[in-house]
Coordinates of C-alpha atoms and ligand atoms in Angstrom, one line a residue:
X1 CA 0.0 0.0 0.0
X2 CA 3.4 2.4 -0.3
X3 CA 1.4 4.1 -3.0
X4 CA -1.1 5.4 -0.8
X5 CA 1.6 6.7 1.6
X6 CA 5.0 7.3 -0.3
X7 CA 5.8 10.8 -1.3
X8 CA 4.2 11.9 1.9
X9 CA 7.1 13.7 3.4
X10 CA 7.3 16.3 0.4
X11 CA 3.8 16.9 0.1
X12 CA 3.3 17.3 4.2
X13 CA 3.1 21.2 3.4
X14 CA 0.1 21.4 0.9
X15 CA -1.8 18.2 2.6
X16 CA -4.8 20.2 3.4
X17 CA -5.1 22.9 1.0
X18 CA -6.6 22.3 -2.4
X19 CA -3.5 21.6 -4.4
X20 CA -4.3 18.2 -6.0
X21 CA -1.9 15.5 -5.1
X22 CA -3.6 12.5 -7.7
X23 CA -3.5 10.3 -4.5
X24 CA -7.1 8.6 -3.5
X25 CA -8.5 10.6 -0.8
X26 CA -10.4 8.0 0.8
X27 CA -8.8 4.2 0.3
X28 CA -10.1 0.6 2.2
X29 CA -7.7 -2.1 1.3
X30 CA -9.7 -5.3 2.6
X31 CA -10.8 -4.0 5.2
X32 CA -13.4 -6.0 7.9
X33 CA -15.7 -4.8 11.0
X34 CA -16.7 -7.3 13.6
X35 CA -18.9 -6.4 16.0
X36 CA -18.9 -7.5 19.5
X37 CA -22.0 -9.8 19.0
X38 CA -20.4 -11.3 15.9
X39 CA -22.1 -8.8 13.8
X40 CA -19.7 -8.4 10.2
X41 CA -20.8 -5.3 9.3
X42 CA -18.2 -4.8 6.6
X43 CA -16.9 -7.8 4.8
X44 CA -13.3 -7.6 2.5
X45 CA -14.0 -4.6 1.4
X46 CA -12.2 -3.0 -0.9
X47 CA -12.2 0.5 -2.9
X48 CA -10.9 4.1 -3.4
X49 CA -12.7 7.4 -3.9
X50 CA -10.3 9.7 -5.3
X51 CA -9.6 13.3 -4.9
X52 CA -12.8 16.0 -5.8
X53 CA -14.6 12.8 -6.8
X54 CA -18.6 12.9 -5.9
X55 CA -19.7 9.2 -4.5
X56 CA -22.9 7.4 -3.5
X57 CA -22.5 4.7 -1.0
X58 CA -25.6 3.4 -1.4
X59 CA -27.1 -0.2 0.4
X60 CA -30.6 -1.1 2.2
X61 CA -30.5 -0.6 5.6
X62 CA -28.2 -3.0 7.4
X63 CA -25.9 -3.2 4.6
X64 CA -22.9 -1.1 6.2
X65 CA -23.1 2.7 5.3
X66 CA -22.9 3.8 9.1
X67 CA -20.4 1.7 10.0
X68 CA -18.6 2.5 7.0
X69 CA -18.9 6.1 7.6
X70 CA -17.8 5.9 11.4
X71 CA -14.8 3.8 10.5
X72 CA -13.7 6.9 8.6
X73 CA -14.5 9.3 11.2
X74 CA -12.5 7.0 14.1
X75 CA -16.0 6.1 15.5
X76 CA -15.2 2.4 15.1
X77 CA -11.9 0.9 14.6
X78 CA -11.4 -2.0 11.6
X79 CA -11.3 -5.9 12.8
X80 CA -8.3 -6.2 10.1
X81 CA -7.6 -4.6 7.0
X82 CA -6.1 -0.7 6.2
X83 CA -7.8 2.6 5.9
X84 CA -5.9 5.7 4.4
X85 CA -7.7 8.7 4.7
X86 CA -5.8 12.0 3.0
X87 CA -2.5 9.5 2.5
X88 CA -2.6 8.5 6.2
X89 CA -3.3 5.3 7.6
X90 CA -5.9 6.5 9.8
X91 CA -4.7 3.8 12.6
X92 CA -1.4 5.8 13.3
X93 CA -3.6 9.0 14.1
X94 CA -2.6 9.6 17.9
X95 CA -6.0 9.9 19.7
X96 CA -4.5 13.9 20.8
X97 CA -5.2 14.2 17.0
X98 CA -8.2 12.7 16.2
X99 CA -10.3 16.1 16.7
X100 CA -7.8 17.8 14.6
X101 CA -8.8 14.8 12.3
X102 CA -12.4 15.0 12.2
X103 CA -12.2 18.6 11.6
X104 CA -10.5 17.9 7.9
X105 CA -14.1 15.9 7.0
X106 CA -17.3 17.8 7.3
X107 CA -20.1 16.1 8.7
X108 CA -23.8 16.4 7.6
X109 CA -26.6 13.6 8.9
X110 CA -30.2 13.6 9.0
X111 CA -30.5 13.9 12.1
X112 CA -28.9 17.2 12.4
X113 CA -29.3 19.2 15.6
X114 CA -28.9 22.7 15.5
X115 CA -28.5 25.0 18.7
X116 CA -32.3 26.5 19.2
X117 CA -30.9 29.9 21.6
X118 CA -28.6 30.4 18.5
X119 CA -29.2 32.5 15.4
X120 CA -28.3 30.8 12.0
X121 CA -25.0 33.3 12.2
X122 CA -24.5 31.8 15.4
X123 CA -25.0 27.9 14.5
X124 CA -22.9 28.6 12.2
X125 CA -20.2 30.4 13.6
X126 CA -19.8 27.8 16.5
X127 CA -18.5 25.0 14.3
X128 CA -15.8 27.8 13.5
X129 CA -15.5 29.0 17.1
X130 CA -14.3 25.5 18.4
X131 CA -11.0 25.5 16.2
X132 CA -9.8 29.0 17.4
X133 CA -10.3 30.9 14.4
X134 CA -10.1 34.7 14.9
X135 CA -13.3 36.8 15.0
X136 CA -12.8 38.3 11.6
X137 CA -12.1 34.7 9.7
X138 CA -15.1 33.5 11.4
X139 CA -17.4 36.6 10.3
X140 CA -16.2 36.4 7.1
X141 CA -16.2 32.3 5.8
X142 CA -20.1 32.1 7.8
X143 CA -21.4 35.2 5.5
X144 CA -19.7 33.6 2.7
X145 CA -21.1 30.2 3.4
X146 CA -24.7 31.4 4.2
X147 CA -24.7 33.1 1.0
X148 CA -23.8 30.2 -1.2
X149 CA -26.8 28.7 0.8
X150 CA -28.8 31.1 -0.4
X151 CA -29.6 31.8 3.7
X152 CA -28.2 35.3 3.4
X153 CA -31.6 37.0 5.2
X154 CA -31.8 34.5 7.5
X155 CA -28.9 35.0 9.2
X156 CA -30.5 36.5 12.4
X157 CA -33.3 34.0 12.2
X158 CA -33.4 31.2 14.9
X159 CA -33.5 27.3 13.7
X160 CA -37.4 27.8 15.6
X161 CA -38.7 30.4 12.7
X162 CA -37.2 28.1 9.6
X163 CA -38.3 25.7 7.6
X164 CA -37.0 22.1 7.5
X165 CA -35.4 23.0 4.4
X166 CA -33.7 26.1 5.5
X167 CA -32.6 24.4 8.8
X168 CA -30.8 21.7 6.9
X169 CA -28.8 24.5 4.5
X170 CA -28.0 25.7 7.8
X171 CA -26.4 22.1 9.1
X172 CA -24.7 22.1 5.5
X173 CA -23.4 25.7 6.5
X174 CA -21.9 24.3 9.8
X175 CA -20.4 21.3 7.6
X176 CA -18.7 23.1 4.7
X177 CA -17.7 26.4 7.1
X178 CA -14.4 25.3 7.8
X179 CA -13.4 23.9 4.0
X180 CA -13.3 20.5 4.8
X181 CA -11.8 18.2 2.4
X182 CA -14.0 15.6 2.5
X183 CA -17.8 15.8 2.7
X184 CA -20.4 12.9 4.4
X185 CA -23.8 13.3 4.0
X186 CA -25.5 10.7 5.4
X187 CA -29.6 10.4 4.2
X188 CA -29.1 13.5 3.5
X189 CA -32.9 14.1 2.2
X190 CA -34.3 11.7 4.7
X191 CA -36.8 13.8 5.8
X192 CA -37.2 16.3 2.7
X193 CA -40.0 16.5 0.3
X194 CA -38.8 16.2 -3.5
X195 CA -37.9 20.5 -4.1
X196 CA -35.9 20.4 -0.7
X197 CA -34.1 17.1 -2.0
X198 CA -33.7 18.2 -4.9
X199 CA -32.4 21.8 -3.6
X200 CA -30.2 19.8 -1.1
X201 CA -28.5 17.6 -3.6
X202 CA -27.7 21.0 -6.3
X203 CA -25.7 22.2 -3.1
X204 CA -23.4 19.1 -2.4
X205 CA -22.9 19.5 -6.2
X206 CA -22.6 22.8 -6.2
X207 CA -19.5 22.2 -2.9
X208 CA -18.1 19.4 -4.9
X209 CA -17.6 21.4 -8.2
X210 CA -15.5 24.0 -5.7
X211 CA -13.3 21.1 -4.9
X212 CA -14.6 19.0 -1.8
X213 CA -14.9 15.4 -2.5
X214 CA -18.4 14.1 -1.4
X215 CA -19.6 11.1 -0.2
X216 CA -23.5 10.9 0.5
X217 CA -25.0 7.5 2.3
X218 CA -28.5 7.0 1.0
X219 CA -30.9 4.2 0.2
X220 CA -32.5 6.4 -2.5
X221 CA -31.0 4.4 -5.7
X222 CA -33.8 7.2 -7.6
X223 CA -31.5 10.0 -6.5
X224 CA -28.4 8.0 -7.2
X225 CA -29.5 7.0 -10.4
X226 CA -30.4 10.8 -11.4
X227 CA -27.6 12.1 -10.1
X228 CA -25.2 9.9 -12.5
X229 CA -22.5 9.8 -10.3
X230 CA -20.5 7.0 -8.9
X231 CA -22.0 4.5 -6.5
X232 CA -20.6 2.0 -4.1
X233 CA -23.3 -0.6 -3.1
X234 CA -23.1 -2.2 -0.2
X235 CA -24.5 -5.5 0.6
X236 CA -24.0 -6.9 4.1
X237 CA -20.5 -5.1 4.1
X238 CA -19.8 -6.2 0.8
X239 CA -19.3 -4.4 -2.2
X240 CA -21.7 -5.1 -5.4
X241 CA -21.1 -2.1 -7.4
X242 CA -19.4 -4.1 -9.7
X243 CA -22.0 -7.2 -10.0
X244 CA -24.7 -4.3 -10.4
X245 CA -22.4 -2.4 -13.5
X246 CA -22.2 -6.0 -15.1
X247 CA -25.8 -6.7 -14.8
X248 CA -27.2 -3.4 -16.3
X249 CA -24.6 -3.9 -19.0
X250 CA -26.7 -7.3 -19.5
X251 CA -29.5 -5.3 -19.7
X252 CA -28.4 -2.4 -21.6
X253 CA -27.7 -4.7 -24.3
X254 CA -30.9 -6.8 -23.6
X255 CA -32.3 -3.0 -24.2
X256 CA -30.7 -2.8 -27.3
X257 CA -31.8 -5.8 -28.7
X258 CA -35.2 -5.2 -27.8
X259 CA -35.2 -1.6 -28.9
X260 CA -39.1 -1.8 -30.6
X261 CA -40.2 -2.5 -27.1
X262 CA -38.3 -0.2 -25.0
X263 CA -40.4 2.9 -23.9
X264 CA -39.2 6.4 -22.9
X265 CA -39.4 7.6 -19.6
X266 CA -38.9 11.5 -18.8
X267 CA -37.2 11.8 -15.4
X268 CA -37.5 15.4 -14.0
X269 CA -33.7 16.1 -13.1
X270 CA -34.6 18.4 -10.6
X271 CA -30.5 18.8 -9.2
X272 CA -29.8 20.3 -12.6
X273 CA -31.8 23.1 -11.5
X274 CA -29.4 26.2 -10.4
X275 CA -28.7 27.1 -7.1
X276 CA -29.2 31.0 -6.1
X277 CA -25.7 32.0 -5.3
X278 CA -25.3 35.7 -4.1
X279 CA -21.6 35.9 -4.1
X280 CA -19.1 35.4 -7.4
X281 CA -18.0 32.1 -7.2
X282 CA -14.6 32.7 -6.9
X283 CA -15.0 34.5 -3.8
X284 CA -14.8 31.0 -1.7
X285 CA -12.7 28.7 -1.7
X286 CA -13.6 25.9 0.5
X287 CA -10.4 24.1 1.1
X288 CA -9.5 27.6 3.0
X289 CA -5.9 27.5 3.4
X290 CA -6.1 29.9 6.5
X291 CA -7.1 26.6 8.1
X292 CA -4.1 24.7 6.8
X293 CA -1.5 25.7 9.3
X294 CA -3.9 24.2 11.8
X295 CA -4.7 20.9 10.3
X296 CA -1.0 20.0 8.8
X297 CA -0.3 19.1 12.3
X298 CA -2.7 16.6 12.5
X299 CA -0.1 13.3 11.7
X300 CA 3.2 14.2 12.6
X301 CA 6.6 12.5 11.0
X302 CA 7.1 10.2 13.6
X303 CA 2.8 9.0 13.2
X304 CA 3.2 8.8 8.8
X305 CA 3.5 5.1 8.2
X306 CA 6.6 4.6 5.8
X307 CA 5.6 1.7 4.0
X308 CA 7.4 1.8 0.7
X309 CA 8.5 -2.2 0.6
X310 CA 4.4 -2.9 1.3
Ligands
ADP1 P1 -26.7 0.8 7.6 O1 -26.2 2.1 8.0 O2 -26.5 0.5 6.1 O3 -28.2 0.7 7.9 P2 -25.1 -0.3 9.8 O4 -23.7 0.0 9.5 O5 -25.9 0.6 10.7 O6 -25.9 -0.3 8.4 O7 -25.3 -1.8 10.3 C1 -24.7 -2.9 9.6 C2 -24.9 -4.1 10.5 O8 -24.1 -4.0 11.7 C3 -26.3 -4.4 10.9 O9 -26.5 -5.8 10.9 C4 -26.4 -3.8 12.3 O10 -27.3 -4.4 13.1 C5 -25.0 -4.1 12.8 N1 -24.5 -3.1 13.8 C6 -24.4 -1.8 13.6 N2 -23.9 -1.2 14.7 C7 -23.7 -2.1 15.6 C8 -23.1 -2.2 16.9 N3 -22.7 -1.0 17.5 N4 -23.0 -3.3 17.5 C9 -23.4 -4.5 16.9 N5 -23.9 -4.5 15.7 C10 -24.1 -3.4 15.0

């Protein structure tokens, strides 16, 4: 697995800020989760997302998504197998680091919970607050942020006075504030109606075009599907993406065999609808390298895995 790691020592310096480095940002090399009942929750699984790249990790429920996702966040540790998140095995992170860590990948779940006593400004601006940044970064990436979310005049609203939809661009504010280089979104339209879904899902793409890799969990294969971007299907921990490519290439050709009795089906693509931005777009940039200096210090020399015989 050198590849994943080698080279590490002369790229330490630009690790978090948007330079690309063509190394997968996310890699599982075989990796398995155990539970303590006996549970396998992820099976041999193997698979790499690389850099800017927008993913699906898609699976019924039960098939591994959460466990997947908390195995990247250090939530859960593998049974056996290697994870290498932002060329680090993420096993040699020292547990002094792991905030640091989790910091570098933005967080967004259903079930979001935002701060009722505190303004949108203010929700957002905490998820700023807790990694020190000085009063005049902080006023300046949350108006930026609630802009591109289109929650400009809401800013001195409380989560109480918004609508479901507004309070989860709000919780996508908090996630993106500090220009995390990796997005989750876990169900992220769980509880939306089809416009706020559909709003919800022109944003990740909108964050993902700026440079963030995303990874959204959801058993949605419609949204997947219409989306057209990459998907990793899991099935009790295992990955089937590739048995599913293979078996609508069977029917793709079946298709085209059958052409006189194929019919056409008009699917509303909603998420190509635009997003409302209020600033230029290259006022932000979301891998903010005035967080950098912070989260370079997140694996020190001694922590990198040298692995170049692997
Ligand atoms: P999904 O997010 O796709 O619904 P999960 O990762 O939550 O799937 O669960 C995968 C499997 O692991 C399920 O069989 C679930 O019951 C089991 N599981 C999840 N978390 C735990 C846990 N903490 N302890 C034991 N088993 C668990």
């Amino acid at each position: 697995m050198g590849q994943y790691t080698k080279e590490k020592q002369s790229e330490k310096k630009s690790l978090y800020n948007n330079e690309k480095r063509n190394l997968p940002i996310i890699v599982f090399d075989n990796v398995e989760k155990k539970y303590h009942n006996g549970v396998k929750a992820i099976k041999n699984l193997s698979f790499q997302i690389e850099e800017g790249e927008f993913v699906f990790l898609m699976g019924s429920s039960g098939a591994g998504k959460s466990t997947l996702i908390k195995l990247i966040l250090l939530e859960e540790t593998p049974t056996s197998g290697k994870i290498y998140v932002n060329a680090h095995n993420v096993s040699k992170i020292k547990k002094t680091q792991v905030q640091r860590y989790r910091r570098s990948i933005g967080v967004f779940f259903q079930d979001f919970r935002l701060l009722e006593k505190k303004t949108v400004f203010q929700n957002v601006a905490f998820a700023m607050e807790i990694t020190g940044a000085s009063k005049k970064e902080i006023t300046e990436k949350v108006n930026i942020t609630l802009s591109l979310m289109g929650l400009s005049g809401k800013k001195n609203d409380y989560p109480g006075q918004l609508s479901g939809g507004e309070q989860q661009r709000v919780a996508l504010a908090r996630a993106i504030v500090n220009g995390p280089d990796i997005l989750i979104a876990d169900e992220p339209t769980g509880n939306l109606d089809p416009e706020n879904s559909a709003e919800i899902m022109s944003l990740l793409k909108m964050i993902n075009a700026y440079g963030t890799t995303v990874l959204v969990a959801t058993h949605e294969q419609q949204m997947a599907e219409e989306m057209g971007m990459r998907v990793i299907m899991l099935n009790h921990g295992h990955d089937i993406s590739k048995e599913k490519t293979e078996e609508n290439v069977t029917r793709k050709e079946e298709v085209t065999e059958n052409q006189e009795q194929t019919t056409q089906i008009d699917s509303p693509d909603a998420s190509n609808e635009p997003v409302q931005v209020e600033v230029p777009v290259s006022a932000i940039n979301f891998n903010a390298s005035s967080v950098a200096d912070d989260k370079n210090q997140i694996v020190t020399d001694s922590e990198t895995e040298v692995d170049e015989n692997a």
